[in-house]
Coordinates of C-alpha atoms and ligand atoms in Angstrom, one line a residue:
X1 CA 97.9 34.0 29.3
X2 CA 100.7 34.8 32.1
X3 CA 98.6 36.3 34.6
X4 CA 101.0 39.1 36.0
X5 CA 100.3 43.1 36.8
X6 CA 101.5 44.9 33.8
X7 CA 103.1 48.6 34.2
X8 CA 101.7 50.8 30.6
X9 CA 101.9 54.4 29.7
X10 CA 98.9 56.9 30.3
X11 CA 98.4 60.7 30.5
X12 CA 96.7 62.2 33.6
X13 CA 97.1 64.7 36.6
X14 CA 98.3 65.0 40.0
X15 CA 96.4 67.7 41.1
X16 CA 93.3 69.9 39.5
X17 CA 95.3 72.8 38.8
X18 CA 98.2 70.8 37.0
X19 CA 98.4 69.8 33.2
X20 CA 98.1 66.0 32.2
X21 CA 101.3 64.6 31.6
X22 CA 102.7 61.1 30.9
X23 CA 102.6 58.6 33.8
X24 CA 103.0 54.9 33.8
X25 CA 100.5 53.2 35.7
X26 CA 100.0 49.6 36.6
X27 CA 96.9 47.3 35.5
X28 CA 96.3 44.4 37.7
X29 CA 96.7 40.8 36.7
X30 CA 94.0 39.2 34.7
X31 CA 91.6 37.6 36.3
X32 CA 90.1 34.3 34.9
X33 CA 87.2 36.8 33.8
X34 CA 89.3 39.5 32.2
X35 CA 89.9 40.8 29.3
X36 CA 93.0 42.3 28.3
X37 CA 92.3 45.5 25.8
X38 CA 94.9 47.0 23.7
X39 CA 93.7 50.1 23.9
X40 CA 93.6 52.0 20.4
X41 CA 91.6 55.6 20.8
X42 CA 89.9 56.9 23.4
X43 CA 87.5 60.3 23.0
X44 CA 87.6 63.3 25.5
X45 CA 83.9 63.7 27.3
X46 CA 83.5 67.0 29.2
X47 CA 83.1 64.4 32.6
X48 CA 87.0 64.0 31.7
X49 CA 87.8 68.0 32.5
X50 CA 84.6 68.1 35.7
X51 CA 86.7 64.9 37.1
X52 CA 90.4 66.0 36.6
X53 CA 90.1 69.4 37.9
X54 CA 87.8 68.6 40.4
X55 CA 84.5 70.4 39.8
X56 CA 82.8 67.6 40.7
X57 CA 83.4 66.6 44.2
X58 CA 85.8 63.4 45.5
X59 CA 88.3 62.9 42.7
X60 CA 92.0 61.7 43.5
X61 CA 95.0 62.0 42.3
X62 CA 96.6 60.6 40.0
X63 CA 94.0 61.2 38.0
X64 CA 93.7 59.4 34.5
X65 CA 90.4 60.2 32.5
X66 CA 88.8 58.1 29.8
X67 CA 86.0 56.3 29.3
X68 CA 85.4 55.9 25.4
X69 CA 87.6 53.5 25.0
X70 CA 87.8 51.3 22.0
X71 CA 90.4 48.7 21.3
X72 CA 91.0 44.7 20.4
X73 CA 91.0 42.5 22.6
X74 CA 94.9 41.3 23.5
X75 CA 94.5 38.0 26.4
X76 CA 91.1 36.9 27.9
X77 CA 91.0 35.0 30.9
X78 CA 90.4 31.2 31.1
X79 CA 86.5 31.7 31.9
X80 CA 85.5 34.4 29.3
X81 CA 82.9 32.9 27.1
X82 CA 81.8 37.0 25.4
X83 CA 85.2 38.0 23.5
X84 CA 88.2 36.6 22.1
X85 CA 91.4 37.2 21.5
X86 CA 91.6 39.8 18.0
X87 CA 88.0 41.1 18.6
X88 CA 87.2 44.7 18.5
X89 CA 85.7 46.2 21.6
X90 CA 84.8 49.2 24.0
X91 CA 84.4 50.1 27.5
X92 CA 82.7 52.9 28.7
X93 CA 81.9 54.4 31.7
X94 CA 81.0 51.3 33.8
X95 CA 83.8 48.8 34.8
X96 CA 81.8 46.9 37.5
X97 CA 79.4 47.4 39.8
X98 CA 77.7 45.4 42.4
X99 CA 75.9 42.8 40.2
X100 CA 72.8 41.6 42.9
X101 CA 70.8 44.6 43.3
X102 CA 67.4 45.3 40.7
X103 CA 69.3 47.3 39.3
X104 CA 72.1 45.4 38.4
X105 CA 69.7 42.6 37.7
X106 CA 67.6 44.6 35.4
X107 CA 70.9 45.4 33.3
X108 CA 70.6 48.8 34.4
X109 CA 74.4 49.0 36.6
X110 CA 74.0 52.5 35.8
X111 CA 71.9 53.0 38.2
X112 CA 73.7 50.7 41.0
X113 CA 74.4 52.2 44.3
X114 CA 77.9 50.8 43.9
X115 CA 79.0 51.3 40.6
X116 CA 82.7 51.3 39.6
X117 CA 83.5 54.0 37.1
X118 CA 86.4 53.4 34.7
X119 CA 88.2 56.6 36.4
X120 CA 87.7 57.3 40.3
X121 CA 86.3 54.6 41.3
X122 CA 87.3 52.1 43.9
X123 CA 89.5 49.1 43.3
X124 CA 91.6 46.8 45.0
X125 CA 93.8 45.4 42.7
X126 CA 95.9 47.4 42.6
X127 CA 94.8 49.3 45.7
X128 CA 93.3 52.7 45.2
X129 CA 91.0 54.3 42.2
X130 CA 90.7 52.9 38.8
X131 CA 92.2 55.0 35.9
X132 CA 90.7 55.8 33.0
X133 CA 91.3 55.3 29.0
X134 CA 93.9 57.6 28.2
X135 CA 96.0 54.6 28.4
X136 CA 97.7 51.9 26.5
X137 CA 95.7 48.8 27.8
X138 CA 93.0 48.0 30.2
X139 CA 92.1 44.9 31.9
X140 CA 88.1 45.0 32.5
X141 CA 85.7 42.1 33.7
X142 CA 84.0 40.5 30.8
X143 CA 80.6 41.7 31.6
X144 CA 81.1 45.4 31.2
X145 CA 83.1 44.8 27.7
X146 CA 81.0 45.5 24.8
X147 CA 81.3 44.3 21.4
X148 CA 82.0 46.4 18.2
X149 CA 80.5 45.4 15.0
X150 CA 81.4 48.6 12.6
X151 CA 84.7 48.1 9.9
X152 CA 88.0 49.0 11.8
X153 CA 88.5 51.9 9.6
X154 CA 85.7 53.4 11.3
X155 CA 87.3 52.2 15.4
X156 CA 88.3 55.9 16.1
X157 CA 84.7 57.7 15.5
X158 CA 83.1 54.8 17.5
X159 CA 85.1 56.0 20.5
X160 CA 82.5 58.6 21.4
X161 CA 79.2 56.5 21.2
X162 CA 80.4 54.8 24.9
X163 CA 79.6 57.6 26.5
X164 CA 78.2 60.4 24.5
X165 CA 76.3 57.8 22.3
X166 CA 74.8 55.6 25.3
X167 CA 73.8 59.0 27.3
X168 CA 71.3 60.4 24.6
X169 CA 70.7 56.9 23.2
X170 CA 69.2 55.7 27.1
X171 CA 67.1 58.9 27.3
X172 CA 65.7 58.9 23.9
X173 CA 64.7 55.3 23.8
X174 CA 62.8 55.6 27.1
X175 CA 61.2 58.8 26.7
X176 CA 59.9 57.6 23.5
X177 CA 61.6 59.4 20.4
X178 CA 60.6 58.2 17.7
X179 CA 58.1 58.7 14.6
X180 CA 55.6 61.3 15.0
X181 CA 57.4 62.6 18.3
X182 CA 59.2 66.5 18.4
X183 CA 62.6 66.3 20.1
X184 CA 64.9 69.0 20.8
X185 CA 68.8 68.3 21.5
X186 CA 70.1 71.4 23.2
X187 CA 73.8 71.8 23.4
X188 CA 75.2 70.8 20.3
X189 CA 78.6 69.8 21.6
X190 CA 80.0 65.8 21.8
X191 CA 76.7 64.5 23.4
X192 CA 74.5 67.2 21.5
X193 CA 75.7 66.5 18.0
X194 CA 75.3 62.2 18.8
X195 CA 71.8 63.3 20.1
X196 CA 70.8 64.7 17.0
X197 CA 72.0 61.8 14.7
X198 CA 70.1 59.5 17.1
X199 CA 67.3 61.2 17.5
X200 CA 67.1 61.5 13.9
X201 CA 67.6 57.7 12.8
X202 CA 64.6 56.8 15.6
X203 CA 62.4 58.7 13.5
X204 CA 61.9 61.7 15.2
X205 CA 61.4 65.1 14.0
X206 CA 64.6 66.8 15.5
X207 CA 65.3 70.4 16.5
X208 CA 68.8 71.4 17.4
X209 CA 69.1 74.7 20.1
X210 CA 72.3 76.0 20.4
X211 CA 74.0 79.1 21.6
X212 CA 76.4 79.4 18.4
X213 CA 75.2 80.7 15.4
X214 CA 77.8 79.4 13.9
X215 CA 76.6 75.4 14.4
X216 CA 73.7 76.6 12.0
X217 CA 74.5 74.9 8.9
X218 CA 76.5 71.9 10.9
X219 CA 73.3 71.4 13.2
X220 CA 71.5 70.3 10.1
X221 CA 74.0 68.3 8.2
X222 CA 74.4 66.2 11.8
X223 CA 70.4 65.5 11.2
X224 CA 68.7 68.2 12.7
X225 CA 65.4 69.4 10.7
X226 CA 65.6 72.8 12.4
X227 CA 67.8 74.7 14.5
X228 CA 67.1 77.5 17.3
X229 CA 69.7 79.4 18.5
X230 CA 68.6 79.7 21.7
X231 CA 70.0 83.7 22.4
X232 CA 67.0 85.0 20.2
X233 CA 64.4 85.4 22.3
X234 CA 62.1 85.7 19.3
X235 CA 63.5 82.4 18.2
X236 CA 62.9 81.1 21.4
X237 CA 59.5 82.2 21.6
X238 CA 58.4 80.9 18.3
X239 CA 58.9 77.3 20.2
X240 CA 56.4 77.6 23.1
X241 CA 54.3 74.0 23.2
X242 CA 56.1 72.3 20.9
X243 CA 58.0 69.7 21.9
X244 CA 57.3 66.0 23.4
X245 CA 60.9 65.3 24.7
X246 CA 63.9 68.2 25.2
X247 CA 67.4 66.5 25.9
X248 CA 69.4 69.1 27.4
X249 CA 73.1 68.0 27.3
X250 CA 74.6 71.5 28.4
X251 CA 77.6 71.4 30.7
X252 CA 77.0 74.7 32.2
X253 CA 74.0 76.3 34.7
X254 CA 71.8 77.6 32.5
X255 CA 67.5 78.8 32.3
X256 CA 65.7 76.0 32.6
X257 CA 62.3 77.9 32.3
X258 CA 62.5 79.1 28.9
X259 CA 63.2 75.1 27.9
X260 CA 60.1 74.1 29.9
X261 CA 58.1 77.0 27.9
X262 CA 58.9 75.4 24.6
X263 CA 57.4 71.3 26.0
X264 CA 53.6 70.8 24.9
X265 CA 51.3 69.6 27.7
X266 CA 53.1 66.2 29.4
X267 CA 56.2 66.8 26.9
X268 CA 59.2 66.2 29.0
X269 CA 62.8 67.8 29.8
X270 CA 65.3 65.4 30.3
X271 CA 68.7 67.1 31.8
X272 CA 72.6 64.7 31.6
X273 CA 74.6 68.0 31.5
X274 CA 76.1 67.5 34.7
X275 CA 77.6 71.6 35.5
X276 CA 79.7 72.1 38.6
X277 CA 76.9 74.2 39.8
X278 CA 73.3 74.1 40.1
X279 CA 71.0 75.4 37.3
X280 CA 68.6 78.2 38.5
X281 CA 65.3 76.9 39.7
X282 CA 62.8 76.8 37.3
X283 CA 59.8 78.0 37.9
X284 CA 57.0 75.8 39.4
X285 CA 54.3 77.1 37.3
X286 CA 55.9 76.0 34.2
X287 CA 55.5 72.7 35.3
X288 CA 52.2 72.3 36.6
X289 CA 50.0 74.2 34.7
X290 CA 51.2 71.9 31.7
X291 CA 52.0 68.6 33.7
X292 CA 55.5 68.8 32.2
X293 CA 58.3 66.5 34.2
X294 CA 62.1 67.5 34.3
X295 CA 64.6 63.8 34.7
X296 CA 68.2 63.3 34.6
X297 CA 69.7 60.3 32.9
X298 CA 73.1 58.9 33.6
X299 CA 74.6 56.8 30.8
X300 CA 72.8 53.9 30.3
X301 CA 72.8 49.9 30.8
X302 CA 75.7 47.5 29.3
X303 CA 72.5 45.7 27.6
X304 CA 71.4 48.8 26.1
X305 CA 74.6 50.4 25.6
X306 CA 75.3 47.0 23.2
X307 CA 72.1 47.8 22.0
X308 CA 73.4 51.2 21.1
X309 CA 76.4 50.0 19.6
X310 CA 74.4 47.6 17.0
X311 CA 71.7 50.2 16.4
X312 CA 74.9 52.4 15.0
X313 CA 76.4 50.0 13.4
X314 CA 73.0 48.7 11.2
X315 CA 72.6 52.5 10.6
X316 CA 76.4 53.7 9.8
X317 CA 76.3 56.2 12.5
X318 CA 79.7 57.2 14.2
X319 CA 80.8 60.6 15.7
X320 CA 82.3 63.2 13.9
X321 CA 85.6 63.6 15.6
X322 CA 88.6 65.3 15.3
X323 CA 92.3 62.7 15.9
X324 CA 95.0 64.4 18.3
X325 CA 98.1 63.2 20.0
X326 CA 98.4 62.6 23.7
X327 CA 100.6 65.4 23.8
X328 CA 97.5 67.5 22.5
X329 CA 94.8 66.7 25.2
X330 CA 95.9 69.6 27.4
X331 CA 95.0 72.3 24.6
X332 CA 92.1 70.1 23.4
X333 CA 90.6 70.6 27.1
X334 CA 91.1 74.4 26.6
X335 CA 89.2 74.3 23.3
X336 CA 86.5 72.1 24.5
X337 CA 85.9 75.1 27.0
X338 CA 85.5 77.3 24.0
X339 CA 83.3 75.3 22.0
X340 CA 86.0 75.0 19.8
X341 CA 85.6 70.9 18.8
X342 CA 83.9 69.4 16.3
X343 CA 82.7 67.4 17.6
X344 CA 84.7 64.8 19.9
X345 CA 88.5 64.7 20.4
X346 CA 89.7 61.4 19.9
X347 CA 93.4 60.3 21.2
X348 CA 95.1 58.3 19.2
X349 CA 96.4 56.0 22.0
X350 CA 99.4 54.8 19.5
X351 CA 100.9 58.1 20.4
X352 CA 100.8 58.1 24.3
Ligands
NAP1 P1 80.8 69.5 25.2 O1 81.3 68.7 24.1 O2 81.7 70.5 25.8 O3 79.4 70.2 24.8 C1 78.7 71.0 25.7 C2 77.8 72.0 24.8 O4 77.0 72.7 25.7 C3 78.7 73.0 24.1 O5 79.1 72.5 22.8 C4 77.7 74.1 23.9 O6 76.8 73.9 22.8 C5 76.8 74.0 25.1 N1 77.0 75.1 26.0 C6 76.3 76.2 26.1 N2 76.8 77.1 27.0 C7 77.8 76.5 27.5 C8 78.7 76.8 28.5 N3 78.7 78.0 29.2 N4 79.7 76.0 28.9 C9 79.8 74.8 28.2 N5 79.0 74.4 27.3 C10 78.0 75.2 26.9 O7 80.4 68.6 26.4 P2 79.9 67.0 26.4 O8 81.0 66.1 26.4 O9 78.8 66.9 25.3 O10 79.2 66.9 27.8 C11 78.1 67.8 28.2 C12 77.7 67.6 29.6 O11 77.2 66.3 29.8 C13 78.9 67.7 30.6 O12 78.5 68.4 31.8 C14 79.2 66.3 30.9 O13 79.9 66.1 32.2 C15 77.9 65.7 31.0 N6 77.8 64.3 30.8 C16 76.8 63.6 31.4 C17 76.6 62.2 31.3 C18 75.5 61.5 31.9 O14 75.6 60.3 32.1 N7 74.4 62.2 32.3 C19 77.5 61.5 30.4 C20 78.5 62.2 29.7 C21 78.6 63.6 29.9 P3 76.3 75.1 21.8 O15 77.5 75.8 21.3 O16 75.5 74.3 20.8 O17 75.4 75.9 22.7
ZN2 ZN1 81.4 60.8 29.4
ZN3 ZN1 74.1 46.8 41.6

C-alpha cells in the first residue's frame, strides 16, 4: 500500500445557510492500522441537516456530513488483522475515541468523553475536523470498522442500520424489548421505521405513534401491530398504562407528558431525538406517582453495533430507502423536513 494523503470528491457546506456543493477534500495517509474504504452509499440521518446548518452548537466549516457509510475495503494497513482488502464494510458514527477510559473499555466509545465523530470531530491528520460520508473514500482506524455480512445487492439499504439501526437497536436491547414486553416507536421517520422492524424481530409487541395519518398502512407493513396517530387525543387516551418501553425518535420539541401517560408503572421513555431546542418539561407527577424513568441513548457501542449488523443480517432486515444522486441531497434535506422520505435517502456515492 503507498501510504500517501489522497485528495477525493465529496459534497458539503461552507456555511449553515449555503447549499452542499461538490468539494474535494483530502484523506490522510494510511496508517499501519487503516483501512482504506471505497466508499459506495452513504444514507442521510436528520444529525446530517442539525450539524450542517448548525442547530446544534460548534460545527465548522467545511462541513461534510455522513455517517452511514458502507463500502469495500480498498488498502489496509500493514497491522490490520479485522478486514481485508475486497470485504464489505461500514462506519458509522464513531471514528475513534479515547480507547482507556470504562467506557471505552467496556466497548461502549459512545459514551467516551472524547469521542471522534466521523464529521466534526477533531483530527490531526490532516489538521482540523473530520468530514463525513458523503464522499468517495475514507481512511478509518481498524477498530471502528464494522463488518457486513448481508449479499451486496442489498449494500445500499444497509447504509441506514449504522446510525439509525445502532440508535434504536442500543436502546431496545437494554431496556429490555423483547417477548411479552409493549414497545412504542414514536416518530416513524429513518430511525422510527428501523425501530419498528427491530423492535418487532426481538419479539416485542410493537405500537407505532405518528403524527401522519398517512404512515397508517406503512407503519404496519414496517412491523408495527398497531398504530396511534398521536394528534387524536382519543387515540392517545386509549393508551394510558400501557407500555413497558416508549422510544421516542422525534427530531422536533414536542409533549413529553402525554407519552409518559401512556407507560405502565416502571415502563420507561427513552428519548435519541436530539431537536435544536428543548422539549417542554414534563410534568413531575407523571413520573413519580408511577415510578416511570425518562433516558436518552446516543448510538451505541462498535461491539454492539456489530452485533446489530449480524442480528440484521440472520434476520434479512435492511431499511427501506429511497437511491438519489449527490446532486439530489440538497432537495432530499428539504423533503426530510416535510416528512416527505420513505424512509432513508441513500446517496449513491458513484455519482458524487
Ligand atoms: P427523520 O427521518 O426526519 O424522522 C423524524 C420523524 O419525527 C418524522 O418522520 C416524523 O414522524 C416525526 N416528527 C414529528 N413531528 C416532527 C417535526 N415537527 N419535525 C420533524 N420530525 C417530526 O429523522 P431521523 O433521521 O429519524 O432522526 C430523528 C432524530 O434523531 C433527529 O433529531 C436526529 O438528530 C436524532 N438522532 C439521534 C441519534 C442518537 O444517537 N440519539 C442518532 C441519530 C439521529 P411522523 O410523521 O411519524 O410523526
Ligand atoms: Zn445519524
Ligand atoms: Zn474513552
Amino acid at each position: 500500500m503507498t501510504a500517501t494523503a489522497s485528495t477525493v470528491r465529496a459534497w458539503g457546506a461552507h456555511a449553515a445557510d449555503r447549499p452542499l456543493e461538490p468539494l474535494v477534500i483530502t484523506r490522510r495517509a494510511p496508517g499501519a492500522h487503516d483501512v482504506v474504504i471505497d466508499i459506495a452509499y452513504c444514507g442521510i440521518c436528520h444529525s446530517d441537516i442539525h450539524q450542517v446548518r448548525s442547530e446544534w452548537a460548534g460545527t465548522l466549516y467545511p462541513c461534510v456530513p455522513g455517517h452511514e457509510i458502507v463500502g469495500r475495503v480498498a488498502a489496509v494497513g500493514a497491522q490490520v488483522t479485522r478486514h481485508r482488502v475486497g470485504d464489505l464494510v461500514g462506519v458509522g458514527c464513531l471514528v475513534d475515541s479515547c480507547r482507556h477510559c470504562p467506557e471505552c473499555e467496556a466497548g461502549l466509545e459512545n459514551y467516551c468523553d472524547h469521542p471522534v465523530y466521523t464529521y466534526n470531530g477533531p483530527t490531526a491528520d490532516p489538521p482540523g475536523h473530520t468530514l463525513g460520508g458523503y464522499s468517495q473514500r475514507i481512511v478509518v482506524d481498524e477498530r471502528y470498522v464494522l463488518r457486513i455480512r448481508h449479499p451486496e445487492a442489498q449494500l445500499a439499504a444497509v447504509a441506514p442500520l449504522l446510525c439509525a439501526g445502532i440508535t434504536t437497536y442500543s436502546p431496545l436491547r437494554h431496556w429490555g424489548a423483547g417477548p411479552g414486553k409493549t414497545v412504542g416507536v414514536v416518530g416513524i421517520g429513518g430511525l422510527g421505521h428501523m425501530g419498528l422492524k427491530l423492535a418487532r424481530a426481538l419479539g416485542a409487541q410493537v405500537v407505532a405513534f405518528t403524527t401522519s395519518e398517512s404512515k397508517r398502512q406503512a407503519a404496519l407493513a414496517l412491523g408495527a401491530h398497531e398504530v396511534v396517530v398521536s394528534r387524536d387525543a382519543a387515540a392517545m387516551a386509549a393508551q394510558a398504562k400501557r407500555f413497558d418501553l416508549i422510544l421516542d425518535t422525534v427530531a422536533a420539541p414536542h409533549d413529553l407528558d402525554a407519552l409518559l401517560a401512556c407507560l405502565k408503572r416502571d415502563g420507561q421513555l427513552v428519548l435519541v431525538g436530539a431537536p435544536a431546542t428543548p422539549h417542554p418539561s414534563p410534568n413531575v407527577f407523571n413520573l413519580l406517582l408511577k415510578r416511570r424513568g425518562i433516558h436518552g441513548s446516543a448510538i451505541g457501542g462498535i461491539p454492539e453495533t456489530q452485533e446489530m449488523l449480524d442480528f440484521c443480517a440472520a434476520h434479512g432486515i435492511t431499511a427501506d430507502i429511497e437511491r438519489i444522486r449527490a446532486d439530489q441531497i440538497n432537495e432530499a434535506y428539504e423533503r426530510m423536513l416535510q416528512g416527505d422520505v420513505k424512509y432513508r435517502f441513500v446517496i449513491d456515492m458513484a455519482t458524487v
